[in-house]
């Protein structure tokens, strides 16, 4: 077999050295009744050529965001990824390394994560970022646990403008510790500060909002911050990192925790994963932050180097008292984000954000002027917006498929009738958007 | 050589990207986004050209040890070779450009691959159903623990404890706490295995789960596991298996047949997906039929000749991942299983076991071996015998780096003093094991004759021994201008 270097002659000599005649003697203590008597029912092995052919065939049964003009979002976005990103992450030095347990031979991984942490802090305006979480949803869930642990309380408010998939994961993570999630209804697509004011009290550990929210709308983060903090709670803001090229960093409006989905920073769509969860916080929360954290130090000769730090928070040291159970995270996806942000840099992140804003507003305006369609909410938005339709959204999407368009998400699956959620990234051209609009207008 | 931070090689107006010109009429940004929502100053990201960026990251990459370069015997981490074909299949356009909100009809290939992978894992594990959703081993553990929580809630039983042996991975007790149970630690017996008497003593009507790694972290097979399962089940509790060490078992024996009700596997260990410097991984969970209703949603169901998502499981623990899990890792594991087939998978485990025993044999005269028995895919040695020379296991680990090897997992499991946990995997050749054994023996001689070499190691790595205490004391976790 191609992945096993030892020959049967090697094995014979090795068994001899071990002092046994047959392999079976080594597994003598696996009771006979537990031994598999038959071969596993798994198809016979294929050659590399055959498996490539097979997988091409299977992948060919999918249609992609390249085959169709995609206006899908909802937490995963079709942004452009510069070629250098995958060339860096495809280096075996990065992708075939383990977690940097031996810092002296892991400086590549450690320094890039330190750079990633620095860039996330710069974007979000926070003091400290961890090395990554699994995805946006689990980052939000960990923020909920962090909030409750900091405050010693077991209630959190989450408005319905937070991505419902994230809400679902937050609930799953909170279920074990019986943390109550109080859902707050929204008005015109956003949190109504008065409603939050009415609901909140010192019983709550904090509030988790999303900005831009699930519907793309900007929340009144400034009023929300005042309300949350005057009740003594912590404020978590879920962000789209691309938006922070233009939008105020949450650190500037005094958010305590910032989390979000980093897929849009140089990671492929990949049918939903692997992505990368962003989690950053104020310095005062550093000892409660989950997961790996990389810090700068020096070696015995005074040369600068990087190590995993504050490990006393983590599972391998604190075991049942650890702040989180996370071990393996999404290091390679964080590296993609780091390389992406490096290539785009100070100007690029602004330009991408601006193009998203300009193009999404262009499309929104065009659609809003069509008969049978109108913007569902009249709030400022970033790159995604909801449209109310006279026709069944399902029928509209069907008609659009025929034109080669993924026309957005039918919000019916989240209990919202007659609405489509439409995302526009910098990759969409005016021509594509015009085709979209013309196709919509021809549906009756 | 020191590689400056990317921020330190940045200079104004450089950039490493190009974008098409904006092709819609640009509006004043203040008309679209009210000014109060806009940042007052730009995010100070680096400004470098593409060649400078690439050189920076390539130079950094060269400071890493990695499996393509050399031996990586981290115990319980299963650092096996990652076949290159996996990377090719995962990057096929029809996988990597698929959006998770696409209608089911457009993702039939992806769903079919996932469904088949679930079936293969069921067969390998001997469990009834699998969910691929957890993104890594510890998220699999948490999912499994929450399934147990929901199961007992539905039964109307208030069970608060999860029993874990003292040799367990740190994630086990951490997942138990996050999942809302109390972790109760029991002692291993003199052979380093589960103590059936302890289990009889402590498993009671308050016990929800016995959480076990098999083979355990000492690399030993728990031969009484079936009897233990019977005791645990007779008291109404569930059996959880941490599948981090599955590389020893494929085609030989199955956790489901041992009586485990819930388990996770690490596709980034046994099933050859690379570790990425700390992820992404993937931690599918398998359960017995009676726990199926509690699995995360959505689940894939077959409907005639097509596949569909099904969300309607009212007793499910809910979602654990934004979408369906780390899909591209599924593609890698699927590719691996299809290339190996049933025979290949068994060969993997057999060779992993032979390699570990061979290395154990070569080292047993030179290092103390606390639990003397044939091992499975890994074993634990101890640096205790070097203490008299003022040498600790940490020194041995650092000196190994000078020989071009990564060190084993050290100071774990906690029940072995000065532990060196060694897992060679099946993808190492006899000669690579011989070289590693020679280095270990040489280091032992150095410890006796010239311990100073060990104290001042590593010498040949990109950087010397690092001051971890300083990093914790004077926290510097981001670049400041």
mmCIF file of N, CA and C in Angstrom, chain A residues 358-441:
data_model
loop_
_atom_site.group_PDB
_atom_site.id
_atom_site.type_symbol
_atom_site.label_atom_id
_atom_site.label_comp_id
_atom_site.label_asym_id
_atom_site.label_seq_id
_atom_site.Cartn_x
_atom_site.Cartn_y
_atom_site.Cartn_z
ATOM 1 N N UNK A 358 -21.700 49.836 -2.324
ATOM 2 C CA UNK A 358 -22.174 50.490 -3.545
ATOM 3 C C UNK A 358 -23.014 49.532 -4.390
ATOM 4 N N UNK A 359 -22.495 48.327 -4.581
ATOM 5 C CA UNK A 359 -23.205 47.393 -5.463
ATOM 6 C C UNK A 359 -24.501 46.895 -4.850
ATOM 7 N N UNK A 360 -24.481 46.612 -3.558
ATOM 8 C CA UNK A 360 -25.712 46.101 -2.940
ATOM 9 C C UNK A 360 -26.782 47.198 -2.950
ATOM 10 N N UNK A 361 -26.374 48.424 -2.768
ATOM 11 C CA UNK A 361 -27.374 49.501 -2.800
ATOM 12 C C UNK A 361 -27.894 49.748 -4.211
ATOM 13 N N UNK A 362 -27.022 49.586 -5.182
ATOM 14 C CA UNK A 362 -27.454 49.695 -6.583
ATOM 15 C C UNK A 362 -28.552 48.666 -6.863
ATOM 16 N N UNK A 363 -28.263 47.422 -6.481
ATOM 17 C CA UNK A 363 -29.221 46.348 -6.749
ATOM 18 C C UNK A 363 -30.511 46.550 -5.941
ATOM 19 N N UNK A 364 -30.345 46.929 -4.692
ATOM 20 C CA UNK A 364 -31.532 47.109 -3.832
ATOM 21 C C UNK A 364 -32.469 48.159 -4.422
ATOM 22 N N UNK A 365 -31.876 49.238 -4.895
ATOM 23 C CA UNK A 365 -32.678 50.312 -5.451
ATOM 24 C C UNK A 365 -33.429 49.847 -6.698
ATOM 25 N N UNK A 366 -32.711 49.108 -7.550
ATOM 26 C CA UNK A 366 -33.343 48.596 -8.780
ATOM 27 C C UNK A 366 -34.504 47.657 -8.452
ATOM 28 N N UNK A 367 -34.263 46.753 -7.515
ATOM 29 C CA UNK A 367 -35.308 45.783 -7.178
ATOM 30 C C UNK A 367 -36.493 46.493 -6.528
ATOM 31 N N UNK A 368 -36.195 47.443 -5.682
ATOM 32 C CA UNK A 368 -37.246 48.183 -4.981
ATOM 33 C C UNK A 368 -38.164 48.931 -5.948
ATOM 34 N N UNK A 369 -37.619 49.260 -7.112
ATOM 35 C CA UNK A 369 -38.438 50.019 -8.057
ATOM 36 C C UNK A 369 -39.287 49.102 -8.942
ATOM 37 N N UNK A 370 -39.109 47.782 -8.799
ATOM 38 C CA UNK A 370 -39.913 46.850 -9.600
ATOM 39 C C UNK A 370 -41.295 46.669 -8.977
ATOM 40 N N UNK A 371 -42.275 46.427 -9.818
ATOM 41 C CA UNK A 371 -43.595 46.073 -9.289
ATOM 42 C C UNK A 371 -43.512 44.699 -8.641
ATOM 43 N N UNK A 372 -44.139 44.582 -7.503
ATOM 44 C CA UNK A 372 -44.178 43.270 -6.854
ATOM 45 C C UNK A 372 -43.004 43.002 -5.930
ATOM 46 N N UNK A 373 -42.096 43.943 -5.814
ATOM 47 C CA UNK A 373 -40.948 43.767 -4.910
ATOM 48 C C UNK A 373 -40.731 45.066 -4.147
ATOM 49 N N UNK A 374 -40.469 44.941 -2.872
ATOM 50 C CA UNK A 374 -40.012 46.142 -2.166
ATOM 51 C C UNK A 374 -39.083 45.766 -1.024
ATOM 52 N N UNK A 375 -38.206 46.699 -0.699
ATOM 53 C CA UNK A 375 -37.296 46.448 0.421
ATOM 54 C C UNK A 375 -38.122 46.210 1.678
ATOM 55 N N UNK A 376 -37.765 45.203 2.413
ATOM 56 C CA UNK A 376 -38.577 44.834 3.573
ATOM 57 C C UNK A 376 -38.365 45.824 4.718
ATOM 58 N N UNK A 377 -37.148 46.292 4.847
ATOM 59 C CA UNK A 377 -36.836 47.222 5.950
ATOM 60 C C UNK A 377 -36.236 48.499 5.380
ATOM 61 N N UNK A 378 -36.562 49.632 5.991
ATOM 62 C CA UNK A 378 -35.936 50.857 5.484
ATOM 63 C C UNK A 378 -34.856 51.373 6.438
ATOM 64 N N UNK A 379 -33.916 50.490 6.714
ATOM 65 C CA UNK A 379 -32.789 50.860 7.559
ATOM 66 C C UNK A 379 -31.511 50.794 6.743
ATOM 67 N N UNK A 380 -30.473 51.537 7.180
ATOM 68 C CA UNK A 380 -29.182 51.392 6.481
ATOM 69 C C UNK A 380 -28.705 49.946 6.547
ATOM 70 N N UNK A 381 -28.103 49.498 5.446
ATOM 71 C CA UNK A 381 -27.595 48.116 5.429
ATOM 72 C C UNK A 381 -26.210 48.094 4.820
ATOM 73 N N UNK A 382 -25.529 46.934 4.962
ATOM 74 C CA UNK A 382 -24.158 46.842 4.462
ATOM 75 C C UNK A 382 -24.106 46.154 3.100
ATOM 76 N N UNK A 383 -24.140 44.817 3.024
ATOM 77 C CA UNK A 383 -24.044 44.172 1.717
ATOM 78 C C UNK A 383 -25.173 43.184 1.474
ATOM 79 N N UNK A 384 -26.128 43.170 2.379
ATOM 80 C CA UNK A 384 -27.201 42.186 2.294
ATOM 81 C C UNK A 384 -28.503 42.885 2.654
ATOM 82 N N UNK A 385 -29.591 42.508 1.997
ATOM 83 C CA UNK A 385 -30.862 43.170 2.291
ATOM 84 C C UNK A 385 -32.011 42.209 2.029
ATOM 85 N N UNK A 386 -33.123 42.442 2.714
ATOM 86 C CA UNK A 386 -34.300 41.581 2.553
ATOM 87 C C UNK A 386 -35.307 42.281 1.653
ATOM 88 N N UNK A 387 -35.931 41.481 0.787
ATOM 89 C CA UNK A 387 -36.916 42.012 -0.147
ATOM 90 C C UNK A 387 -38.235 41.288 0.081
ATOM 91 N N UNK A 388 -39.324 42.079 0.138
ATOM 92 C CA UNK A 388 -40.643 41.477 0.269
ATOM 93 C C UNK A 388 -41.218 41.279 -1.125
ATOM 94 N N UNK A 389 -41.787 40.114 -1.366
ATOM 95 C CA UNK A 389 -42.229 39.802 -2.720
ATOM 96 C C UNK A 389 -43.735 39.524 -2.745
ATOM 97 N N UNK A 390 -44.378 39.905 -3.834
ATOM 98 C CA UNK A 390 -45.795 39.565 -3.985
ATOM 99 C C UNK A 390 -45.945 38.086 -4.310
ATOM 100 N N UNK A 391 -45.052 37.604 -5.199
ATOM 101 C CA UNK A 391 -45.100 36.188 -5.567
ATOM 102 C C UNK A 391 -44.420 35.348 -4.495
ATOM 103 N N UNK A 392 -44.688 34.048 -4.534
ATOM 104 C CA UNK A 392 -44.014 33.120 -3.631
ATOM 105 C C UNK A 392 -42.506 33.153 -3.897
ATOM 106 N N UNK A 393 -41.683 33.381 -2.868
ATOM 107 C CA UNK A 393 -40.235 33.396 -3.092
ATOM 108 C C UNK A 393 -39.737 32.101 -3.743
ATOM 109 N N UNK A 394 -40.347 30.985 -3.374
ATOM 110 C CA UNK A 394 -39.938 29.702 -3.969
ATOM 111 C C UNK A 394 -40.096 29.716 -5.482
ATOM 112 N N UNK A 395 -41.212 30.276 -5.944
ATOM 113 C CA UNK A 395 -41.456 30.348 -7.394
ATOM 114 C C UNK A 395 -40.468 31.298 -8.066
ATOM 115 N N UNK A 396 -40.168 32.382 -7.362
ATOM 116 C CA UNK A 396 -39.214 33.347 -7.912
ATOM 117 C C UNK A 396 -37.849 32.695 -8.080
ATOM 118 N N UNK A 397 -37.402 31.988 -7.045
ATOM 119 C CA UNK A 397 -36.090 31.335 -7.109
ATOM 120 C C UNK A 397 -36.047 30.315 -8.249
ATOM 121 N N UNK A 398 -37.167 29.582 -8.415
ATOM 122 C CA UNK A 398 -37.246 28.606 -9.515
ATOM 123 C C UNK A 398 -37.031 29.287 -10.870
ATOM 124 N N UNK A 399 -37.725 30.383 -11.054
ATOM 125 C CA UNK A 399 -37.613 31.097 -12.325
ATOM 126 C C UNK A 399 -36.184 31.601 -12.523
ATOM 127 N N UNK A 400 -35.554 32.030 -11.430
ATOM 128 C CA UNK A 400 -34.190 32.550 -11.514
ATOM 129 C C UNK A 400 -33.178 31.444 -11.832
ATOM 130 N N UNK A 401 -33.410 30.248 -11.297
ATOM 131 C CA UNK A 401 -32.499 29.131 -11.604
ATOM 132 C C UNK A 401 -32.393 28.957 -13.111
ATOM 133 N N UNK A 402 -33.539 29.107 -13.780
ATOM 134 C CA UNK A 402 -33.556 28.915 -15.238
ATOM 135 C C UNK A 402 -32.714 29.958 -15.942
ATOM 136 N N UNK A 403 -32.508 31.083 -15.285
ATOM 137 C CA UNK A 403 -31.666 32.144 -15.860
ATOM 138 C C UNK A 403 -30.223 32.033 -15.382
ATOM 139 N N UNK A 404 -29.951 30.996 -14.604
ATOM 140 C CA UNK A 404 -28.576 30.814 -14.113
ATOM 141 C C UNK A 404 -28.252 31.654 -12.902
ATOM 142 N N UNK A 405 -29.268 31.908 -12.076
ATOM 143 C CA UNK A 405 -29.059 32.787 -10.922
ATOM 144 C C UNK A 405 -29.486 32.093 -9.623
ATOM 145 N N UNK A 406 -28.615 32.152 -8.604
ATOM 146 C CA UNK A 406 -29.021 31.813 -7.237
ATOM 147 C C UNK A 406 -29.504 33.128 -6.630
ATOM 148 N N UNK A 407 -30.829 33.280 -6.543
ATOM 149 C CA UNK A 407 -31.390 34.600 -6.255
ATOM 150 C C UNK A 407 -31.486 34.984 -4.787
ATOM 151 N N UNK A 408 -30.859 34.248 -3.891
ATOM 152 C CA UNK A 408 -30.915 34.613 -2.478
ATOM 153 C C UNK A 408 -31.548 33.512 -1.644
ATOM 154 N N UNK A 409 -31.788 33.822 -0.382
ATOM 155 C CA UNK A 409 -32.319 32.830 0.560
ATOM 156 C C UNK A 409 -33.798 33.105 0.793
ATOM 157 N N UNK A 410 -34.618 32.080 0.633
ATOM 158 C CA UNK A 410 -36.040 32.182 0.947
ATOM 159 C C UNK A 410 -36.171 32.159 2.469
ATOM 160 N N UNK A 411 -36.613 33.295 3.035
ATOM 161 C CA UNK A 411 -36.627 33.396 4.499
ATOM 162 C C UNK A 411 -37.756 32.589 5.142
ATOM 163 N N UNK A 412 -38.548 31.949 4.321
ATOM 164 C CA UNK A 412 -39.614 31.093 4.833
ATOM 165 C C UNK A 412 -39.056 30.033 5.782
ATOM 166 N N UNK A 413 -37.850 29.539 5.468
ATOM 167 C CA UNK A 413 -37.260 28.511 6.326
ATOM 168 C C UNK A 413 -37.012 29.029 7.742
ATOM 169 N N UNK A 414 -37.001 30.350 7.901
ATOM 170 C CA UNK A 414 -36.850 30.934 9.237
ATOM 171 C C UNK A 414 -38.161 31.567 9.715
ATOM 172 N N UNK A 415 -39.236 31.140 9.080
ATOM 173 C CA UNK A 415 -40.558 31.588 9.530
ATOM 174 C C UNK A 415 -40.943 32.975 9.057
ATOM 175 N N UNK A 416 -40.233 33.500 8.060
ATOM 176 C CA UNK A 416 -40.579 34.829 7.554
ATOM 177 C C UNK A 416 -41.133 34.657 6.137
ATOM 178 N N UNK A 417 -42.399 34.985 5.979
ATOM 179 C CA UNK A 417 -43.092 34.728 4.717
ATOM 180 C C UNK A 417 -42.743 35.776 3.660
ATOM 181 N N UNK A 418 -42.835 35.354 2.413
ATOM 182 C CA UNK A 418 -42.735 36.259 1.261
ATOM 183 C C UNK A 418 -41.508 37.169 1.278
ATOM 184 N N UNK A 419 -40.395 36.618 1.657
ATOM 185 C CA UNK A 419 -39.191 37.447 1.714
ATOM 186 C C UNK A 419 -37.971 36.691 1.221
ATOM 187 N N UNK A 420 -37.123 37.444 0.515
ATOM 188 C CA UNK A 420 -35.840 36.922 0.058
ATOM 189 C C UNK A 420 -34.726 37.718 0.713
ATOM 190 N N UNK A 421 -33.654 37.022 1.075
ATOM 191 C CA UNK A 421 -32.474 37.706 1.605
ATOM 192 C C UNK A 421 -31.404 37.671 0.517
ATOM 193 N N UNK A 422 -30.947 38.840 0.102
ATOM 194 C CA UNK A 422 -30.069 38.948 -1.064
ATOM 195 C C UNK A 422 -28.738 39.560 -0.661
ATOM 196 N N UNK A 423 -27.642 38.889 -1.022
ATOM 197 C CA UNK A 423 -26.303 39.396 -0.679
ATOM 198 C C UNK A 423 -25.570 39.779 -1.953
ATOM 199 N N UNK A 424 -24.806 40.859 -1.884
ATOM 200 C CA UNK A 424 -24.023 41.305 -3.039
ATOM 201 C C UNK A 424 -22.581 41.545 -2.589
ATOM 202 N N UNK A 425 -21.665 40.827 -3.206
ATOM 203 C CA UNK A 425 -20.256 41.079 -2.898
ATOM 204 C C UNK A 425 -19.625 41.855 -4.048
ATOM 205 N N UNK A 426 -18.350 42.179 -3.871
ATOM 206 C CA UNK A 426 -17.641 42.930 -4.905
ATOM 207 C C UNK A 426 -17.521 42.136 -6.199
ATOM 208 N N UNK A 427 -17.766 40.805 -6.139
ATOM 209 C CA UNK A 427 -17.620 39.981 -7.345
ATOM 210 C C UNK A 427 -18.778 40.160 -8.332
ATOM 211 N N UNK A 428 -19.898 40.635 -7.878
ATOM 212 C CA UNK A 428 -21.052 40.754 -8.769
ATOM 213 C C UNK A 428 -20.881 41.985 -9.659
ATOM 214 N N UNK A 429 -21.117 41.795 -10.941
ATOM 215 C CA UNK A 429 -20.969 42.914 -11.877
ATOM 216 C C UNK A 429 -22.319 43.563 -12.142
ATOM 217 N N UNK A 430 -22.241 44.755 -12.732
ATOM 218 C CA UNK A 430 -23.486 45.436 -13.048
ATOM 219 C C UNK A 430 -24.315 44.601 -14.031
ATOM 220 N N UNK A 431 -23.621 43.999 -14.966
ATOM 221 C CA UNK A 431 -24.318 43.172 -15.951
ATOM 222 C C UNK A 431 -25.091 42.026 -15.262
ATOM 223 N N UNK A 432 -24.439 41.377 -14.316
ATOM 224 C CA UNK A 432 -25.100 40.280 -13.589
ATOM 225 C C UNK A 432 -26.303 40.790 -12.811
ATOM 226 N N UNK A 433 -26.134 41.955 -12.199
ATOM 227 C CA UNK A 433 -27.241 42.502 -11.411
ATOM 228 C C UNK A 433 -28.395 42.919 -12.319
ATOM 229 N N UNK A 434 -28.053 43.405 -13.511
ATOM 230 C CA UNK A 434 -29.123 43.788 -14.439
ATOM 231 C C UNK A 434 -29.889 42.567 -14.938
ATOM 232 N N UNK A 435 -29.144 41.490 -15.166
ATOM 233 C CA UNK A 435 -29.811 40.243 -15.537
ATOM 234 C C UNK A 435 -30.763 39.793 -14.427
ATOM 235 N N UNK A 436 -30.301 39.923 -13.200
ATOM 236 C CA UNK A 436 -31.108 39.566 -12.028
ATOM 237 C C UNK A 436 -32.391 40.402 -12.016
ATOM 238 N N UNK A 437 -32.240 41.707 -12.175
ATOM 239 C CA UNK A 437 -33.391 42.604 -12.107
ATOM 240 C C UNK A 437 -34.357 42.336 -13.269
ATOM 241 N N UNK A 438 -33.791 42.163 -14.457
ATOM 242 C CA UNK A 438 -34.650 41.880 -15.612
ATOM 243 C C UNK A 438 -35.394 40.562 -15.443
ATOM 244 N N UNK A 439 -34.700 39.594 -14.897
ATOM 245 C CA UNK A 439 -35.345 38.294 -14.684
ATOM 246 C C UNK A 439 -36.474 38.434 -13.679
ATOM 247 N N UNK A 440 -36.236 39.199 -12.617
ATOM 248 C CA UNK A 440 -37.292 39.405 -11.618
ATOM 249 C C UNK A 440 -38.500 40.084 -12.236
ATOM 250 N N UNK A 441 -38.237 41.068 -13.073
ATOM 251 C CA UNK A 441 -39.369 41.821 -13.617
ATOM 252 C C UNK A 441 -40.163 40.992 -14.622
#
